[in-house]
mmCIF file of C-alpha atoms in Angstrom:
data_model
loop_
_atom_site.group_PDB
_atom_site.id
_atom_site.type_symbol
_atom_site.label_atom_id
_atom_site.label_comp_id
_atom_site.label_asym_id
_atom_site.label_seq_id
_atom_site.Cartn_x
_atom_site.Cartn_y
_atom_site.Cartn_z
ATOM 1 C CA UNK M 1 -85.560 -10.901 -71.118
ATOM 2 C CA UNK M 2 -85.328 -10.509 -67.148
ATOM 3 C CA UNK M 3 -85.654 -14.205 -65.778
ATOM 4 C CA UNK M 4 -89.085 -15.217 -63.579
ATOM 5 C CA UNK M 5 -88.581 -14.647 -60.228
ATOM 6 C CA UNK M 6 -88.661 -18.217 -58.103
ATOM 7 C CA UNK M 7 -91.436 -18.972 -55.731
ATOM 8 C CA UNK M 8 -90.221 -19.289 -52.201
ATOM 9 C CA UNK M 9 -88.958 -22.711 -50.861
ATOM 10 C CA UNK M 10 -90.881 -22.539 -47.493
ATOM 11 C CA UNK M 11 -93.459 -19.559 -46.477
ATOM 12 C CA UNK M 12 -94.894 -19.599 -43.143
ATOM 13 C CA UNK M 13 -97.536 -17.217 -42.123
ATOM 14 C CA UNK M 14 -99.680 -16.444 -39.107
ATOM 15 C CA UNK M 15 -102.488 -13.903 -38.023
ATOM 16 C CA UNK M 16 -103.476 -12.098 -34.900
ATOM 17 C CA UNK M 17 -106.251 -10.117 -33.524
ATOM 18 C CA UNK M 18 -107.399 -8.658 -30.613
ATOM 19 C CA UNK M 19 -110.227 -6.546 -29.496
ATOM 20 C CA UNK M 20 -107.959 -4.740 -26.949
ATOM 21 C CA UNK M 21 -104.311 -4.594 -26.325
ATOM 22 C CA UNK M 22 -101.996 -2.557 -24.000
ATOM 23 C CA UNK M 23 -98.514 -3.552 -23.848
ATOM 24 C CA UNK M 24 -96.893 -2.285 -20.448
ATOM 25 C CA UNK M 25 -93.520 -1.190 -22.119
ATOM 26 C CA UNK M 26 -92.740 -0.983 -25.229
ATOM 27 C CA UNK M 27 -92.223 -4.009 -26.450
ATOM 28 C CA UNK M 28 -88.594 -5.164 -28.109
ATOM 29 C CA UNK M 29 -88.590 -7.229 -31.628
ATOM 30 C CA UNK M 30 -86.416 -9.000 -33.042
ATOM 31 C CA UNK M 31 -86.656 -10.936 -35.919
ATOM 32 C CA UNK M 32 -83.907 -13.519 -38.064
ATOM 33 C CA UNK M 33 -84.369 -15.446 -40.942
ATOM 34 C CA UNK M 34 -81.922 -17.240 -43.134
ATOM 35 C CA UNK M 35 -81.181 -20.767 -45.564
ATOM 36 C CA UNK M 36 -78.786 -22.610 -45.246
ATOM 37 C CA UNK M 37 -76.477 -23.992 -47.030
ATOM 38 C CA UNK M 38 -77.049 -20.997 -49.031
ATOM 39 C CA UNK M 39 -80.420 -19.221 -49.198
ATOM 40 C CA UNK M 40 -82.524 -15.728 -49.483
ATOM 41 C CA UNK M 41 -85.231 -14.923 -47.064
ATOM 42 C CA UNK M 42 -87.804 -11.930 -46.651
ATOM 43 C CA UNK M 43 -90.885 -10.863 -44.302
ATOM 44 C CA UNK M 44 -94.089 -9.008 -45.232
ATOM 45 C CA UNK M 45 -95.927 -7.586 -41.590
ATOM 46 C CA UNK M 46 -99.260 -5.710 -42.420
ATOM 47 C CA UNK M 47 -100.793 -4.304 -39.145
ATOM 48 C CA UNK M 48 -104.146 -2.661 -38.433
ATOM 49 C CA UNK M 49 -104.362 -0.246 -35.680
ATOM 50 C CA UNK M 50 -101.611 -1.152 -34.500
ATOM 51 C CA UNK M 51 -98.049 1.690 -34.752
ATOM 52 C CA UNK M 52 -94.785 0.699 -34.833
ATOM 53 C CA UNK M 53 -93.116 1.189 -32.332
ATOM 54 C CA UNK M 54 -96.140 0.169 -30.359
ATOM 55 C CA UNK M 55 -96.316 2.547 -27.268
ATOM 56 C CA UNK M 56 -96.601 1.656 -23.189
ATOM 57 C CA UNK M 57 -100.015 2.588 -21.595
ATOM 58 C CA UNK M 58 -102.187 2.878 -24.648
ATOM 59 C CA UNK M 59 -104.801 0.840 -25.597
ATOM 60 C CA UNK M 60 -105.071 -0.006 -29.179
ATOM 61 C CA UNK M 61 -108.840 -1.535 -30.764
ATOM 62 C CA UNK M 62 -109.484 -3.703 -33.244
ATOM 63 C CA UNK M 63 -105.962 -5.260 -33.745
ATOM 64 C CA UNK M 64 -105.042 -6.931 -36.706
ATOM 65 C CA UNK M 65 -101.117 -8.383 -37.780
ATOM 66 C CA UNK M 66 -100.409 -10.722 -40.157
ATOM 67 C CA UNK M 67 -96.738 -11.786 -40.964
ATOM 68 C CA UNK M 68 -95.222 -14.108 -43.476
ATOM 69 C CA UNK M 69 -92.089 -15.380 -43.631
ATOM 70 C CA UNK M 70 -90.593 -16.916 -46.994
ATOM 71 C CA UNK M 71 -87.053 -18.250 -47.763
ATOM 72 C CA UNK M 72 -85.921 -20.015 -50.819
ATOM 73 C CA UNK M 73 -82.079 -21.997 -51.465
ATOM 74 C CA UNK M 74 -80.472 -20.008 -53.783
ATOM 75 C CA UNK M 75 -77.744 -22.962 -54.632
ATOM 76 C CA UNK M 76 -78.905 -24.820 -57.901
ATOM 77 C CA UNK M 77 -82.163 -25.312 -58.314
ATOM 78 C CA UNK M 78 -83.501 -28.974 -57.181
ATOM 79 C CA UNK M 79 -84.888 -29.354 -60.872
ATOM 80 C CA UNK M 80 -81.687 -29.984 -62.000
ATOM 81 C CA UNK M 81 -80.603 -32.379 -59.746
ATOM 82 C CA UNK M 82 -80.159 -36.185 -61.005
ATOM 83 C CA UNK M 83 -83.280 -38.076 -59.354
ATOM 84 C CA UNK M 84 -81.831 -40.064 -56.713
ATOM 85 C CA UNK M 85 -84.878 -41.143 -55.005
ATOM 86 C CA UNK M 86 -86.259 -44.828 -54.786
ATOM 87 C CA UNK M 87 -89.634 -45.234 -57.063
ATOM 88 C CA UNK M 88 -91.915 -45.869 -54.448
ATOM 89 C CA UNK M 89 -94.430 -47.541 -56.372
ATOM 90 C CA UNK M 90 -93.102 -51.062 -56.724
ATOM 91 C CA UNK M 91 -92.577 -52.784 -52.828
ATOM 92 C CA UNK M 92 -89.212 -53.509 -52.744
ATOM 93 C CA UNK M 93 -87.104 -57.057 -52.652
ATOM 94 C CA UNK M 94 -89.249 -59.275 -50.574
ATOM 95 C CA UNK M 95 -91.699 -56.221 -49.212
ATOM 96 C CA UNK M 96 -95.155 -57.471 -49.087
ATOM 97 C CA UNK M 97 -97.332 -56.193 -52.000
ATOM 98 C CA UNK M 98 -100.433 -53.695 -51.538
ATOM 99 C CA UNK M 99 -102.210 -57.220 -51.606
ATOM 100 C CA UNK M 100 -99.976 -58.567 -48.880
ATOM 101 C CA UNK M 101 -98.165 -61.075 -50.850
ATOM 102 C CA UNK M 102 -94.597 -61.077 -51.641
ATOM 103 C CA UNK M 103 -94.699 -61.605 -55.182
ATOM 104 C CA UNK M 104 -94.370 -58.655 -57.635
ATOM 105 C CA UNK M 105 -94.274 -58.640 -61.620
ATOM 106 C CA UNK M 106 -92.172 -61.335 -63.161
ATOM 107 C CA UNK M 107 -91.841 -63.240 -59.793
ATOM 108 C CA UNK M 108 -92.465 -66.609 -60.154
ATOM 109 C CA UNK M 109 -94.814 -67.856 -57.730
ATOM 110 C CA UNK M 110 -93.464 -70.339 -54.784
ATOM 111 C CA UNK M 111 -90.453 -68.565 -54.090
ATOM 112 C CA UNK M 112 -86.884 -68.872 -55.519
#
């Protein structure tokens, strides 16, 4: 059985319209995307009334583009990495407490 395909790490997306647009010249895209150390990424661009290549002169109604950019590390995957990370829900060593006092569980109060 095929594995499940991994959600993406990071997806960014953003959305345009416009009632009119004329572009002067055409205009020039470029686009990169990429992970690092080690990592996948892919695009997804739905338009509206808008071609590709848009051309010079025209005007173009009702605009719509949406892109989405997603990119995922393709190294091992961060659920089987040891947990490294401080519990952050004990203060630490001589942190004040939610309550403000220094004290925490099995302190003795008075200090040391």
């Amino acid at each position: 059985m095929p594995e499940p395909e991994r959600k993406p790490d990071v997806e960014i997306g953003a959305s345009v319209k416009a009632d009119e647009l004329v572009f002067r010249e055409t205009p020039e895209v470029t686009e990169r995307a990429g992970g690092e150390p080690e990592g996948e990424s892919g695009t997804d661009t739905d338009r509206r009334n808008l071609p590709r290549p848009a051309k010079p002169n025209v005007t173009y109604r009702d605009v719509r583009v949406s892109h989405r950019l997603s990119a995922r590390l393709t190294g091992a995957d961060p659920a089987d990495e040891p947990d490294d990370e401080p519990d952050y829900d004990e203060p630490a060593e001589n942190e004040p407490a939610e309550n403000g006092s220094t004290e925490r569980d099995g302190d003795e109060p008075g200090g040391r």
